[in-house]
Amino acid sequence: CECEDCKAINEREGGPSGSVIEFVNRVAARFPDYDIATLSYTYTKHPPLTLRPAANVPIVLCSYEVDRQQTIPAGERNQSFRQDIENWARVCGHLVVWDYQINFRHLLNPYPNFHILQDNFKFFAANNVKGIFAQGNNHANGEFCGLRGYLLAKLLWNPSCDLDYHKRDYLEGYFQEAAGPVGRYIDLMAQALQDSGNKMGIYDDPDRHSEGFLSREMIDRYDTLFDEAEQLSAGIPEILARVRKARLPLMNVKLQLKLGTLEQRRTLATEFFQLVEQAGVYQFSEIRHPRDEYRELVFHTLEQEAVQLQP
């Protein structure tokens, strides 16, 4: 609201969260047996100077701007969000974090954030956070959908759990003979992101990391690990299918970054969409690109490139 009364509150309280907390507190007073939550999000990310949320007003703090290359407690680029949590924790007895876990623009693309999860969750627990909404992929079969959900569940239950054990346990149970190279792929990608120093957000296009963890050199190394994983699981169709499903993000990025000749990418695209159907992947972005639309887009792009190459 931008009426004169709300403007006056916001000026007094140092920002728009003032009028929002004033309003939500009034609603909460009418319904004392209910929690009436409100967001600390974009224009309301900073707490008001003097107003305090009522006891039944949880503040849901959204981590949309956080750099996923770094942890929240230690990352220089996460200082602003770190301060927001600490400031809200001082004035709110019921703080909830809405934390984002994937690339929402490219649901199937590689997203090496496993290495930051535990330090972030420990930081939340140490700063009066009473709950976490760990938002991942609500569409089936995104990048490492099962592993990510499993590890997040372990952390939500106990932020100090032995996460390396749980990760290894999942990989060995799900990928069996191929667990070794798949695990090395995950770790290698995370290290490549760390070495690049590039910020990783929740809407990154792959070309943002084409000189980092998605460079041609690194993708060649990932391919070698998946070749090994496929060889190790070749005699077990169910496990081989899981390995090939885990390889889909890498295949998608190679198409997006136009790696290889046109004919190589045509062949790759055909194989990719066959595996996509088998794996049940049906959405490639949070709000657009269902499977048939995305297939049409990829092959249309390839045909346009073929026309441009004609003499």
C-alpha positions as a Markdown table, in Angstrom:
| # | Residue | x | y | z |
|---|---|---|---|---|
| 1 | Cys | 0.0 | 0.0 | 0.0 |
| 2 | Glu | 1.2 | 3.5 | -0.8 |
| 3 | Cys | -1.4 | 5.5 | 1.0 |
| 4 | Glu | -0.3 | 8.4 | 3.3 |
| 5 | Asp | -0.8 | 6.3 | 6.4 |
| 6 | Cys | 1.3 | 3.4 | 5.2 |
| 7 | Lys | 3.9 | 5.8 | 3.8 |
| 8 | Ala | 4.2 | 7.3 | 7.3 |
| 9 | Ile | 4.7 | 3.9 | 8.9 |
| 10 | Asn | 7.3 | 2.9 | 6.3 |
| 11 | Glu | 9.2 | 6.2 | 6.8 |
| 12 | Arg | 9.2 | 5.7 | 10.6 |
| 13 | Glu | 10.2 | 2.0 | 10.3 |
| 14 | Gly | 12.8 | 2.3 | 7.7 |
| 15 | Gly | 11.1 | 0.4 | 4.9 |
| 16 | Pro | 8.0 | -1.3 | 3.5 |
| 17 | Ser | 8.1 | -4.1 | 6.0 |
| 18 | Gly | 6.8 | -1.6 | 8.6 |
| 19 | Ser | 3.3 | -1.3 | 7.0 |
| 20 | Val | 3.2 | -5.0 | 6.2 |
| 21 | Ile | 4.0 | -6.0 | 9.8 |
| 22 | Glu | 1.5 | -3.4 | 11.1 |
| 23 | Phe | -1.2 | -4.9 | 8.9 |
| 24 | Val | -0.4 | -8.6 | 9.6 |
| 25 | Asn | -0.2 | -8.0 | 13.3 |
| 26 | Arg | -3.8 | -6.6 | 13.2 |
| 27 | Val | -5.0 | -9.7 | 11.3 |
| 28 | Ala | -3.2 | -11.9 | 13.8 |
| 29 | Ala | -4.9 | -10.2 | 16.7 |
| 30 | Arg | -8.3 | -11.1 | 15.3 |
| 31 | Phe | -7.3 | -14.8 | 15.0 |
| 32 | Pro | -5.2 | -15.5 | 18.1 |
| 33 | Asp | -5.5 | -19.3 | 17.7 |
| 34 | Tyr | -3.9 | -19.3 | 14.3 |
| 35 | Asp | -0.4 | -18.5 | 12.9 |
| 36 | Ile | -0.7 | -15.7 | 10.3 |
| 37 | Ala | 2.6 | -15.9 | 8.3 |
| 38 | Thr | 4.1 | -13.2 | 6.1 |
| 39 | Leu | 7.1 | -13.1 | 3.8 |
| 40 | Ser | 10.4 | -11.3 | 4.2 |
| 41 | Tyr | 10.8 | -11.1 | 0.4 |
| 42 | Thr | 12.2 | -8.5 | -2.0 |
| 43 | Tyr | 10.9 | -5.1 | -0.7 |
| 44 | Thr | 10.1 | -6.5 | 2.8 |
| 45 | Lys | 13.5 | -8.3 | 3.3 |
| 46 | His | 14.7 | -6.0 | 6.1 |
| 47 | Pro | 12.9 | -6.0 | 9.5 |
| 48 | Pro | 11.2 | -2.8 | 10.7 |
| 49 | Leu | 13.1 | -0.6 | 13.1 |
| 50 | Thr | 10.7 | -0.7 | 16.1 |
| 51 | Leu | 7.7 | -2.8 | 15.2 |
| 52 | Arg | 7.8 | -6.5 | 16.2 |
| 53 | Pro | 5.9 | -9.4 | 14.7 |
| 54 | Ala | 3.2 | -10.7 | 17.0 |
| 55 | Ala | 3.8 | -14.0 | 18.7 |
| 56 | Asn | 1.5 | -15.7 | 16.2 |
| 57 | Val | 3.1 | -14.1 | 13.1 |
| 58 | Pro | 5.9 | -16.3 | 11.7 |
| 59 | Ile | 8.3 | -14.5 | 9.3 |
| 60 | Val | 9.2 | -16.5 | 6.2 |
| 61 | Leu | 12.5 | -15.3 | 5.0 |
| 62 | Cys | 13.2 | -16.1 | 1.3 |
| 63 | Ser | 16.8 | -16.9 | 0.2 |
| 64 | Tyr | 16.3 | -15.9 | -3.5 |
| 65 | Glu | 19.4 | -13.8 | -3.8 |
| 66 | Val | 21.9 | -16.3 | -2.1 |
| 67 | Asp | 25.0 | -17.4 | -4.0 |
| 68 | Arg | 24.9 | -21.2 | -4.1 |
| 69 | Gln | 28.6 | -21.4 | -4.8 |
| 70 | Gln | 29.3 | -20.3 | -1.3 |
| 71 | Thr | 27.8 | -21.2 | 2.1 |
| 72 | Ile | 25.5 | -18.6 | 3.8 |
| 73 | Pro | 27.6 | -18.4 | 7.0 |
| 74 | Ala | 31.0 | -18.0 | 5.3 |
| 75 | Gly | 30.4 | -16.7 | 1.8 |
| 76 | Glu | 31.3 | -13.0 | 1.2 |
| 77 | Arg | 28.6 | -12.6 | -1.4 |
| 78 | Asn | 26.0 | -13.9 | 1.1 |
| 79 | Gln | 26.7 | -11.2 | 3.7 |
| 80 | Ser | 23.4 | -9.3 | 3.1 |
| 81 | Phe | 21.2 | -12.4 | 3.6 |
| 82 | Arg | 23.3 | -13.5 | 6.6 |
| 83 | Gln | 22.6 | -10.1 | 8.2 |
| 84 | Asp | 18.9 | -10.3 | 7.3 |
| 85 | Ile | 18.6 | -13.7 | 9.2 |
| 86 | Glu | 20.5 | -12.4 | 12.2 |
| 87 | Asn | 18.4 | -9.2 | 12.3 |
| 88 | Trp | 15.1 | -11.0 | 12.0 |
| 89 | Ala | 16.2 | -13.6 | 14.5 |
| 90 | Arg | 16.6 | -10.8 | 17.1 |
| 91 | Val | 13.0 | -9.5 | 16.7 |
| 92 | Cys | 11.0 | -12.6 | 15.7 |
| 93 | Gly | 10.4 | -15.7 | 17.8 |
| 94 | His | 9.1 | -17.8 | 14.9 |
| 95 | Leu | 11.4 | -17.5 | 11.9 |
| 96 | Val | 11.0 | -19.8 | 8.9 |
| 97 | Val | 13.4 | -19.9 | 5.9 |
| 98 | Trp | 12.1 | -20.5 | 2.4 |
| 99 | Asp | 15.3 | -22.0 | 0.9 |
| 100 | Tyr | 15.7 | -22.7 | -2.8 |
| 101 | Gln | 17.5 | -25.9 | -3.9 |
| 102 | Ile | 17.5 | -26.1 | -7.7 |
| 103 | Asn | 17.8 | -24.1 | -11.0 |
| 104 | Phe | 14.2 | -23.1 | -11.6 |
| 105 | Arg | 14.9 | -22.0 | -15.2 |
| 106 | His | 16.5 | -25.3 | -16.2 |
| 107 | Leu | 15.1 | -28.1 | -14.0 |
| 108 | Leu | 17.1 | -30.8 | -15.6 |
| 109 | Asn | 20.5 | -29.1 | -15.7 |
| 110 | Pro | 23.4 | -29.9 | -13.4 |
| 111 | Tyr | 23.2 | -28.0 | -10.1 |
| 112 | Pro | 26.1 | -28.7 | -7.8 |
| 113 | Asn | 24.9 | -27.4 | -4.5 |
| 114 | Phe | 25.2 | -30.5 | -2.3 |
| 115 | His | 28.4 | -29.2 | -0.7 |
| 116 | Ile | 26.7 | -26.1 | 0.9 |
| 117 | Leu | 23.5 | -27.7 | 2.3 |
| 118 | Gln | 24.7 | -28.8 | 5.7 |
| 119 | Asp | 26.6 | -25.6 | 6.6 |
| 120 | Asn | 23.5 | -23.6 | 5.6 |
| 121 | Phe | 21.1 | -25.7 | 7.6 |
| 122 | Lys | 23.4 | -25.6 | 10.7 |
| 123 | Phe | 23.5 | -21.8 | 10.3 |
| 124 | Phe | 19.7 | -21.6 | 10.2 |
| 125 | Ala | 19.4 | -23.8 | 13.3 |
| 126 | Ala | 21.9 | -21.6 | 15.2 |
| 127 | Asn | 19.9 | -18.4 | 14.4 |
| 128 | Asn | 16.5 | -19.1 | 15.8 |
| 129 | Val | 15.0 | -20.6 | 12.6 |
| 130 | Lys | 12.1 | -22.9 | 13.6 |
| 131 | Gly | 11.3 | -24.3 | 10.2 |
| 132 | Ile | 12.6 | -24.6 | 6.7 |
| 133 | Phe | 10.7 | -25.0 | 3.4 |
| 134 | Ala | 13.4 | -26.5 | 1.1 |
| 135 | Gln | 11.8 | -25.8 | -2.3 |
| 136 | Gly | 13.0 | -28.2 | -4.9 |
| 137 | Asn | 11.5 | -29.6 | -8.1 |
| 138 | Asn | 7.7 | -30.2 | -8.0 |
| 139 | His | 8.0 | -32.0 | -11.4 |
| 140 | Ala | 9.1 | -35.6 | -11.5 |
| 141 | Asn | 12.6 | -36.6 | -12.3 |
| 142 | Gly | 14.7 | -33.4 | -12.2 |
| 143 | Glu | 18.4 | -33.4 | -11.8 |
| 144 | Phe | 19.3 | -35.9 | -8.9 |
| 145 | Cys | 15.7 | -35.4 | -7.7 |
| 146 | Gly | 15.8 | -38.5 | -5.4 |
| 147 | Leu | 19.2 | -37.9 | -3.9 |
| 148 | Arg | 18.5 | -34.2 | -3.3 |
| 149 | Gly | 15.2 | -35.0 | -1.6 |
| 150 | Tyr | 16.8 | -37.7 | 0.5 |
| 151 | Leu | 19.6 | -35.5 | 1.8 |
| 152 | Leu | 17.3 | -32.6 | 2.4 |
| 153 | Ala | 15.0 | -34.8 | 4.5 |
| 154 | Lys | 18.0 | -36.0 | 6.6 |
| 155 | Leu | 19.1 | -32.4 | 7.2 |
| 156 | Leu | 15.6 | -31.2 | 8.0 |
| 157 | Trp | 15.4 | -34.0 | 10.7 |
| 158 | Asn | 18.9 | -33.3 | 12.0 |
| 159 | Pro | 21.2 | -30.6 | 10.6 |
| 160 | Ser | 24.2 | -32.2 | 12.3 |
| 161 | Cys | 23.7 | -35.6 | 10.8 |
| 162 | Asp | 26.5 | -37.5 | 9.0 |
| 163 | Leu | 25.6 | -36.2 | 5.6 |
| 164 | Asp | 28.6 | -37.9 | 3.8 |
| 165 | Tyr | 27.4 | -41.2 | 5.2 |
| 166 | His | 23.8 | -40.7 | 3.9 |
| 167 | Lys | 25.0 | -39.5 | 0.5 |
| 168 | Arg | 27.2 | -42.6 | 0.2 |
| 169 | Asp | 24.5 | -44.9 | 1.5 |
| 170 | Tyr | 22.0 | -43.5 | -1.1 |
| 171 | Leu | 24.4 | -43.7 | -4.0 |
| 172 | Glu | 25.4 | -47.3 | -3.2 |
| 173 | Gly | 21.8 | -48.4 | -2.7 |
| 174 | Tyr | 20.5 | -46.7 | -5.8 |
| 175 | Phe | 23.4 | -47.0 | -8.3 |
| 176 | Gln | 25.0 | -50.1 | -6.8 |
| 177 | Glu | 28.0 | -51.0 | -9.0 |
| 178 | Ala | 28.0 | -47.6 | -10.6 |
| 179 | Ala | 28.0 | -45.6 | -7.3 |
| 180 | Gly | 31.7 | -44.9 | -7.5 |
| 181 | Pro | 31.9 | -42.9 | -10.8 |
| 182 | Val | 28.5 | -41.2 | -10.1 |
| 183 | Gly | 29.7 | -40.0 | -6.7 |
| 184 | Arg | 33.0 | -38.8 | -8.3 |
| 185 | Tyr | 31.0 | -36.9 | -10.9 |
| 186 | Ile | 29.0 | -35.1 | -8.2 |
| 187 | Asp | 32.2 | -34.2 | -6.3 |
| 188 | Leu | 34.1 | -33.2 | -9.4 |
| 189 | Met | 31.4 | -30.8 | -10.5 |
| 190 | Ala | 31.2 | -29.2 | -7.0 |
| 191 | Gln | 35.0 | -28.8 | -7.0 |
| 192 | Ala | 34.9 | -27.2 | -10.5 |
| 193 | Leu | 32.3 | -24.7 | -9.3 |
| 194 | Gln | 34.4 | -23.9 | -6.2 |
| 195 | Asp | 37.5 | -23.5 | -8.4 |
| 196 | Ser | 35.7 | -21.2 | -10.8 |
| 197 | Gly | 34.6 | -18.7 | -8.1 |
| 198 | Asn | 31.5 | -18.0 | -10.2 |
| 199 | Lys | 28.3 | -17.1 | -8.4 |
| 200 | Met | 25.6 | -19.8 | -8.9 |
| 201 | Gly | 22.0 | -18.5 | -8.7 |
| 202 | Ile | 18.6 | -20.2 | -9.1 |
| 203 | Tyr | 18.0 | -19.0 | -12.6 |
| 204 | Asp | 21.4 | -19.4 | -14.3 |
| 205 | Asp | 21.6 | -20.2 | -18.0 |
| 206 | Pro | 24.4 | -22.8 | -18.8 |
| 207 | Asp | 26.6 | -20.3 | -20.7 |
| 208 | Arg | 27.1 | -18.5 | -17.4 |
| 209 | His | 29.3 | -21.4 | -16.3 |
| 210 | Ser | 30.7 | -22.4 | -19.7 |
| 211 | Glu | 34.2 | -21.4 | -18.5 |
| 212 | Gly | 33.7 | -23.0 | -15.1 |
| 213 | Phe | 32.0 | -26.2 | -14.0 |
| 214 | Leu | 30.3 | -26.5 | -17.5 |
| 215 | Ser | 33.4 | -25.9 | -19.6 |
| 216 | Arg | 34.0 | -28.3 | -22.4 |
| 217 | Glu | 37.0 | -29.8 | -20.6 |
| 218 | Met | 35.0 | -30.5 | -17.5 |
| 219 | Ile | 32.1 | -32.0 | -19.5 |
| 220 | Asp | 34.5 | -34.3 | -21.2 |
| 221 | Arg | 35.7 | -35.5 | -17.8 |
| 222 | Tyr | 32.1 | -36.0 | -16.7 |
| 223 | Asp | 31.4 | -38.0 | -19.8 |
| 224 | Thr | 34.3 | -40.3 | -19.0 |
| 225 | Leu | 32.9 | -41.0 | -15.5 |
| 226 | Phe | 29.4 | -41.8 | -17.0 |
| 227 | Asp | 31.0 | -44.0 | -19.6 |
| 228 | Glu | 32.5 | -45.9 | -16.7 |
| 229 | Ala | 29.2 | -46.0 | -14.8 |
| 230 | Glu | 27.4 | -47.4 | -17.8 |
| 231 | Gln | 30.0 | -50.1 | -18.3 |
| 232 | Leu | 29.8 | -51.1 | -14.6 |
| 233 | Ser | 26.0 | -51.4 | -14.8 |
| 234 | Ala | 25.7 | -52.8 | -18.3 |
| 235 | Gly | 24.6 | -56.2 | -17.0 |
| 236 | Ile | 21.8 | -54.9 | -14.8 |
| 237 | Pro | 19.1 | -53.1 | -16.9 |
| 238 | Glu | 17.4 | -51.4 | -13.9 |
| 239 | Ile | 20.7 | -49.9 | -12.7 |
| 240 | Leu | 21.8 | -49.0 | -16.2 |
| 241 | Ala | 18.5 | -47.1 | -16.7 |
| 242 | Arg | 19.2 | -45.1 | -13.5 |
| 243 | Val | 22.7 | -44.2 | -14.6 |
| 244 | Arg | 21.4 | -43.0 | -18.0 |
| 245 | Lys | 18.7 | -41.0 | -16.3 |
| 246 | Ala | 21.4 | -39.4 | -14.1 |
| 247 | Arg | 23.3 | -38.6 | -17.3 |
| 248 | Leu | 20.3 | -36.6 | -18.9 |
| 249 | Pro | 21.4 | -33.3 | -17.3 |
| 250 | Leu | 24.8 | -33.6 | -19.0 |
| 251 | Met | 23.2 | -34.4 | -22.3 |
| 252 | Asn | 20.9 | -31.4 | -22.0 |
| 253 | Val | 23.7 | -29.0 | -21.4 |
| 254 | Lys | 25.7 | -30.3 | -24.3 |
| 255 | Leu | 22.7 | -29.5 | -26.6 |
| 256 | Gln | 22.2 | -26.1 | -25.0 |
| 257 | Leu | 25.9 | -25.1 | -25.3 |
| 258 | Lys | 26.1 | -26.6 | -28.9 |
| 259 | Leu | 29.0 | -28.9 | -28.1 |
| 260 | Gly | 30.0 | -31.2 | -31.0 |
| 261 | Thr | 29.1 | -31.1 | -34.7 |
| 262 | Leu | 25.5 | -30.6 | -35.9 |
| 263 | Glu | 25.2 | -34.3 | -36.8 |
| 264 | Gln | 26.5 | -35.3 | -33.4 |
| 265 | Arg | 23.9 | -33.1 | -31.7 |
| 266 | Arg | 21.1 | -34.4 | -33.9 |
| 267 | Thr | 22.0 | -37.9 | -32.8 |
| 268 | Leu | 22.4 | -36.8 | -29.2 |
| 269 | Ala | 19.0 | -35.1 | -29.3 |
| 270 | Thr | 17.2 | -38.2 | -30.6 |
| 271 | Glu | 18.8 | -40.3 | -27.9 |
| 272 | Phe | 18.1 | -37.7 | -25.2 |
| 273 | Phe | 14.4 | -37.4 | -25.9 |
| 274 | Gln | 14.0 | -41.2 | -26.0 |
| 275 | Leu | 15.6 | -41.4 | -22.5 |
| 276 | Val | 13.6 | -38.5 | -21.3 |
| 277 | Glu | 10.3 | -40.3 | -22.2 |
| 278 | Gln | 11.6 | -43.5 | -20.5 |
| 279 | Ala | 12.5 | -41.6 | -17.4 |
| 280 | Gly | 9.2 | -39.8 | -17.2 |
| 281 | Val | 10.7 | -36.3 | -17.4 |
| 282 | Tyr | 7.9 | -34.0 | -18.6 |
| 283 | Gln | 8.9 | -30.4 | -17.6 |
| 284 | Phe | 12.1 | -28.5 | -18.3 |
| 285 | Ser | 11.5 | -25.2 | -16.6 |
| 286 | Glu | 9.4 | -24.0 | -13.7 |
| 287 | Ile | 6.8 | -22.2 | -15.7 |
| 288 | Arg | 7.4 | -23.3 | -19.3 |
| 289 | His | 8.8 | -25.9 | -21.6 |
| 290 | Pro | 6.7 | -29.1 | -21.1 |
| 291 | Arg | 8.4 | -32.0 | -22.8 |
| 292 | Asp | 6.7 | -31.8 | -26.3 |
| 293 | Glu | 7.3 | -28.1 | -26.5 |
| 294 | Tyr | 10.9 | -28.5 | -25.4 |
| 295 | Arg | 11.5 | -31.3 | -28.0 |
| 296 | Glu | 10.1 | -29.1 | -30.7 |
| 297 | Leu | 12.3 | -26.2 | -29.6 |
| 298 | Val | 15.5 | -28.3 | -29.6 |
| 299 | Phe | 14.9 | -29.8 | -33.1 |
| 300 | His | 13.7 | -26.5 | -34.5 |
| 301 | Thr | 17.0 | -24.9 | -33.3 |
| 302 | Leu | 19.0 | -27.7 | -34.9 |
| 303 | Glu | 17.1 | -27.3 | -38.2 |
| 304 | Gln | 17.7 | -23.6 | -38.2 |
| 305 | Glu | 21.4 | -24.2 | -37.7 |
| 306 | Ala | 21.4 | -26.7 | -40.7 |
| 307 | Val | 19.8 | -24.1 | -42.9 |
| 308 | Gln | 22.4 | -21.5 | -41.9 |
| 309 | Leu | 25.2 | -23.9 | -42.8 |
| 310 | Gln | 23.9 | -24.5 | -46.3 |
| 311 | Pro | 26.0 | -22.9 | -49.1 |
